Backbone as a ProteinNet text record, in pm:
[ID]
protein_1_A
[PRIMARY]
MIMCKCADTSVLTGVLGAPPWSCNALTALCTGCRSNVDDFSTNAVEGFLEILYTGICTSAVDWGGILCMADKYQVDGVIKICLASMLNTLSLETVVPYFKALNKVSHLEDVKHAKEEMWSKV
[TERTIARY]
-2076.1	-1925.3	-1887.3	-1781.2	-1726.6	-1595.8	-1547.2	-1430.3	-1338.3	-1233.3	-1121.2	-1078.3	-1060.9	-998.7	-862.8	-820.1	-701.2	-626.8	-656.5	-585.7	-505.8	-413.7	-347.3	-412.2	-492.8	-581.9	-517.8	-389.1	-321	-323.7	-305.4	-332.9	-460.3	-563.8	-696.7	-732.6	-670.4	-729.8	-670.5	-571	-526.5	-623.7	-696	-802.1	-908.8	-968.5	-1125.8	-1152.1	-1035.1	-1059	-1033.5	-1063.1	-1063.4	-1159	-1132.7	-1221.1	-1324.7	-1441	-1489.1	-1540.4	-1530.5	-1582.3	-1724.9	-1797.8	-1933	-1941.6	-2059.2	-2083.3	-2094.8	-2108.5	-2089.3	-1927.7	-1853.3	-1713.5	-1677.6	-1718.7	-1694.2	-1728.6	-1868.9	-1931	-1843.3	-1800.4	-1706.2	-1574.7	-1523.2	-1399.1	-1424.5	-1550.6	-1580.3	-1612.5	-1655.1	-1688.2	-1579.3	-1482.5	-1362.4	-1402.8	-1496.6	-1532.2	-1441.9	-1386.5	-1282.5	-1141	-1126.1	-1002.3	-1005.6	-906.3	-888	-852.6	-946.2	-924.6	-936.3	-927.4	-938.5	-852.6	-751.2	-654.6	-666.2	-789.7	-835.3	-977.2	-995.3	-1142.5	-1226.7	-1360.5	-1466.2	-1448.7	-1431.5	-1418.3	-1306.8	-1188.2	-1092.6	-1118.2	-1195.5	-1225	-1333.6	-1426.8	-1529.6	-1474.1	-1377.8	-1316.6	-1224	-1140.6	-1058.4	-1131.2	-1243.1	-1324.4	-1380.5	-1430.3	-1506.7	-1394.1	-1262.5	-1163.4	-1120.2	-1115.3	-1074.4	-1176.3	-1307.7	-1392.8	-1454.1	-1441.3	-1473.1	-1361.3	-1265.3	-1148.6	-1157.3	-1251.7	-1270.2	-1323	-1307.7	-1374.1	-1446.3	-1582.3	-1653.5	-1693.3	-1659.5	-1694.5	-1580.3	-1458.9	-1343.9	-1311.5	-1285.3	-1195.9	-1088.8	-1058.7	-952.7	-856.3	-793.5	-702.1	-583.5	-528.8	-422.2	-441.1	-573.5	-614.4	-604	-681.9	-685.6	-549.1	-452.2	-311.7	-253.9	-284.1	-198.1	-264.1	-387.3	-461.5	-412.5	-414.1	-360.8	-225.1	-139.5	3.6	-4.3	-70.5	-83.9	-129.9	-237.9	-274.5	-210.8	-109.2	-12.5	-87.5	-187.8	-261.1	-218.1	-120.7	-55.8	-135.9	-241.2	-331.1	-401.1	-444.8	-508.1	-405.3	-275.1	-189.4	-172.4	-162.6	-145.2	-262.9	-390.4	-503.1	-498	-456.2	-455.7	-357.5	-219.5	-142.4	-168.8	-234.6	-292.5	-399.8	-497.1	-589.9	-531	-433	-391.2	-299.3	-236.4	-168	-290.5	-392.4	-506.8	-585.1	-600.4	-667.5	-566.5	-450.1	-356.4	-401.7	-423.6	-456.6	-392.3	-424.8	-389.5	-441.9	-563.5	-623.1	-579.1	-530.3	-488.9	-346	-256.7	-117	-66.4	-95.9	-40.9	-84.6	-220.5	-253.7	-198.7	-185.6	-129.7	9.9	91.9	228	257.1	159.2	163.3	148.3	57	10.8	146.8	193.2	293	424.7	450.7	580.1	548.3	425.4	388	419.1	428.3	450.8	560	654.6	763.9	859.9	864.4	934.2	883.4	766.5	729	796.5	838.9	898	817.3	701.1	593	556.6	571.4	553.3	659.3	789.7	903.2	864.5	814.3	808.2	700.9	588.1	482.4	502.2	587.8	635.5	704.8	788.2	880.7	772.2	675.8	580.2	504.3	448.5	372.2	454.9	587.9	675.5	683.8	684	706	585.1	454.7	322.2	308.8	372.9	341.8	395.6
1719.1	1695.2	1601.3	1621.3	1522.7	1483.4	1369.5	1315.7	1267.3	1284.8	1241.6	1123.3	1017.4	900.2	887.6	969.4	944.6	1085	1174.5	1310.6	1353.8	1425	1513.8	1637	1656.3	1767.7	1898.7	1916.3	2051.7	2096	2010.4	2053.4	2096.7	2013.9	2037.5	2178.3	2197.4	2330.8	2438.5	2427.6	2534.9	2562.5	2451.3	2463.1	2474.9	2430.6	2444.1	2523.5	2559.2	2629.7	2521.5	2574.5	2467.8	2393	2248.6	2144.9	2181.2	2135.1	2028.8	2082.2	1996.7	2056.6	2018.8	2089	2062.6	2034.4	1979.4	1952.2	2081.9	2189.3	2327.7	2353.5	2309.6	2335.7	2230	2120.1	2020.4	2068.1	2118.8	2176.2	2287.7	2372.5	2497.7	2438.1	2337.4	2279.3	2223	2141.6	2103.6	2222.7	2325.7	2422.9	2532.6	2519.3	2610.6	2746.8	2753.9	2877.5	2910.1	2831.2	2869.2	2809.5	2738.2	2681.5	2646.8	2686.7	2677.2	2530.3	2467.4	2318	2310.1	2411.8	2404.7	2320.7	2288.8	2219.5	2061.7	2034.4	1892.9	1861.3	1746.2	1725.4	1726.5	1716.5	1690.4	1563.7	1467	1325.3	1302.6	1377.2	1358.2	1433.1	1534.1	1606.3	1514.4	1471.3	1389.5	1270.4	1190.1	1081.5	1100.5	1227.5	1243.5	1281.7	1336.6	1357.1	1236.8	1143.3	1017.3	938.8	925.9	859.1	923.3	1053.8	1129.2	1094.1	1097.3	1101.6	946	864.6	715	608.7	659.2	554.2	463.9	487.1	412.9	486.8	450.1	534.8	421.7	445.8	345.9	395.7	529.7	588.6	632.8	661.1	707.2	638.3	698.5	653.8	740.2	832.6	935	912.3	791.9	761.2	848.6	906.9	961.9	1131.3	1180.6	1305.2	1291.6	1200.5	1183.3	1177.8	1092.3	1099.7	1233.1	1313.3	1426.5	1528.6	1517.6	1603.3	1575.7	1437.1	1387.8	1455	1453.8	1499.2	1652.3	1718.9	1871.7	1887.7	1823	1840.3	1755.8	1680.3	1603.2	1513.2	1427.7	1341	1200.2	1148	1023.7	919.1	886.7	794.6	778.7	893.1	883.5	836.9	891.1	848.4	690	645.1	486.1	416.6	467	403.1	423.7	533.7	555.7	474	458.5	368.1	233.5	179.4	49.8	12.9	105	102	120.8	189.8	177.5	59.4	20.7	-123.5	-237.8	-223.7	-323.5	-303.7	-179	-158.7	-125.9	-168.7	-146.2	-227	-139.2	-214.1	-132.9	-189.5	-111.7	30.3	38.9	165.6	246.6	207	298.2	315	230.2	257.8	391.7	449.2	582.3	691	700.8	797.6	779.1	669.5	628	670.9	660	684	838.9	903.3	1051.7	1117.3	1051	1092.3	1060.5	941.1	900.1	987.2	1031.3	1125.5	1267.6	1296.3	1426	1434.8	1312.4	1306	1199.5	1197.5	1108.4	1129.8	1251.2	1274.5	1196.2	1127.8	1054.2	922.4	869.8	740.5	620.4	631.8	539.1	513.7	628.8	628.7	566.8	571.6	506.1	361.1	296.7	162.5	116.6	213.4	166.1	160.2	241.6	254.2	147.6	89.2	-22.6	-139.3	-152.3	-278.9	-272.7	-162.3	-127.5	-173.8	-128.6	-174.3	-317.6	-397.1	-539.7	-590.6	-527.1	-580.1	-555.2	-443.8	-412.7	-488.4
2295.2	2313.6	2219.9	2174	2080.2	2112.3	2125.7	2177.7	2056.9	2060.3	1951.7	1982	1893.4	1898.6	1858.1	1771.1	1688.2	1692.1	1762.9	1752.3	1896.3	1854.9	1958.6	1968.5	2081.3	2112.1	2084.1	2106	2086.6	1966.3	1857.9	1709.3	1675.7	1724	1699.2	1769.4	1869.7	1950.7	1876.6	1782.2	1708.3	1593.8	1551.9	1436	1484.7	1583.5	1620	1759	1818.7	1941.5	2051.6	2177.9	2293.9	2299.6	2348.7	2344.3	2465.1	2488.4	2394	2256.1	2152.1	2019.2	1987.6	1945	1899.3	1760.5	1734.9	1570.4	1495.4	1555.7	1494.6	1444.8	1532.3	1494.2	1399.2	1397	1301.3	1150.6	1153.5	1035.3	986.9	1081	1032.3	973.8	1032.6	965.3	826	809.4	690	586.2	626.1	513	521.2	592	577.9	642.3	730.6	796.4	905.9	970.6	1075.6	1041.2	923.5	902.5	746.9	689.7	547.7	497	438.7	406.8	244.3	185.6	39	-37.1	23.9	-47.8	-42.4	14.5	17.2	-30.8	-93.5	-162.7	-31.9	-84.6	16.8	82.3	-3.8	32	140.1	123.6	220.9	347.5	333.5	474.7	544.4	484.5	547.6	592	518.5	567	694.2	679.6	789.4	926.8	916.5	1026.7	1077.9	997.2	1031.5	1105.5	1061.6	1129.1	1253	1257.2	1375.5	1481	1466.8	1575	1596.2	1508.4	1525.8	1513.5	1473.3	1457.6	1331.2	1249.5	1130.1	1018.7	895.7	793.5	693.2	684.4	600.3	458.3	443	318.7	233.3	294.9	211.7	108.4	-8.8	-117.6	-152.1	-82.3	-115.4	3.4	8.7	113	101.9	-10.6	-33.1	41.8	-6.3	51.4	192.9	251	398.1	472.4	403.8	454.4	460.5	354.9	359.8	446.7	464.6	560.6	707.3	747.9	863.9	882.5	782	784.2	840.5	749	774.6	925.3	973.1	1117.7	1214.7	1169.6	1260.4	1354	1284.4	1338.6	1307.1	1402.2	1372.3	1380.3	1452.6	1442.7	1299.5	1254.2	1119.3	1017	1038.9	948.8	925.7	1047.7	1060.9	998.3	1018.7	959.5	811.7	742.7	620.3	541.9	621.8	549.8	549.9	662	653.6	547.2	534.5	441.6	294.4	281.1	149.2	99.7	200.2	186.2	153.8	229	187.5	64.1	19.2	-113	-226.1	-211.2	-342.9	-466.9	-564.7	-686.8	-808.3	-932.7	-1041.4	-1062.2	-1006.6	-1012.4	-905.3	-801.3	-695.6	-669.4	-729.9	-711.9	-747	-867.7	-889.4	-795.8	-771.1	-663	-523.3	-483.2	-347.5	-351.2	-460.1	-453.2	-457.3	-529.1	-527.8	-390.4	-333.9	-174.9	-90.9	-103.9	-20.2	-63.3	-178.6	-205.2	-141.1	-135.8	-64.7	99.7	165	298.5	310.5	237	241.5	363.4	428.9	544.6	666.8	654.6	763.9	763.3	896	887.8	865.1	892	875.7	713	648.2	525.4	435.5	479.3	413.9	408.8	546.8	539	450.7	446.1	369.9	215.7	177.1	31	-1.9	91.8	80.7	51.9	134.8	141.1	19.1	-14.1	-144.4	-261.5	-266.5	-389	-395.7	-297.9	-293.2	-335.6	-325.8	-386.9	-521.4	-582	-712.7	-818.3
[MASK]
++++++++++++++++++++++++++++++++++++++++++++++++++++++++++++++++++++++++++++++++++++++++++++++++++++++++++++++++++++++++++

């Protein structure tokens, strides 16, 4: 049985079926067998799932992709982790991809505040 740290289970139930979720359900999500995640990179899917189930991400470099995926599946906890990580890792190399991702999810109130803070750092 897998417990979610950052998720509203009603959203995941629509994606993975009723809890408890098994490793097979996670594998199905990663491979798109039960849900279409073709619009996200492998790194984004792996990072999203790592954050979802552990509350942290040790391997993600696609914070923008994870943010967009968290928005699609309405996982506020992951959105907050992504925004904090993006603020902490903002650099000349990341500023353009980060703002592209932020613009895709600009309807979120937390994103508006993060954009303002990023602009002040640039």
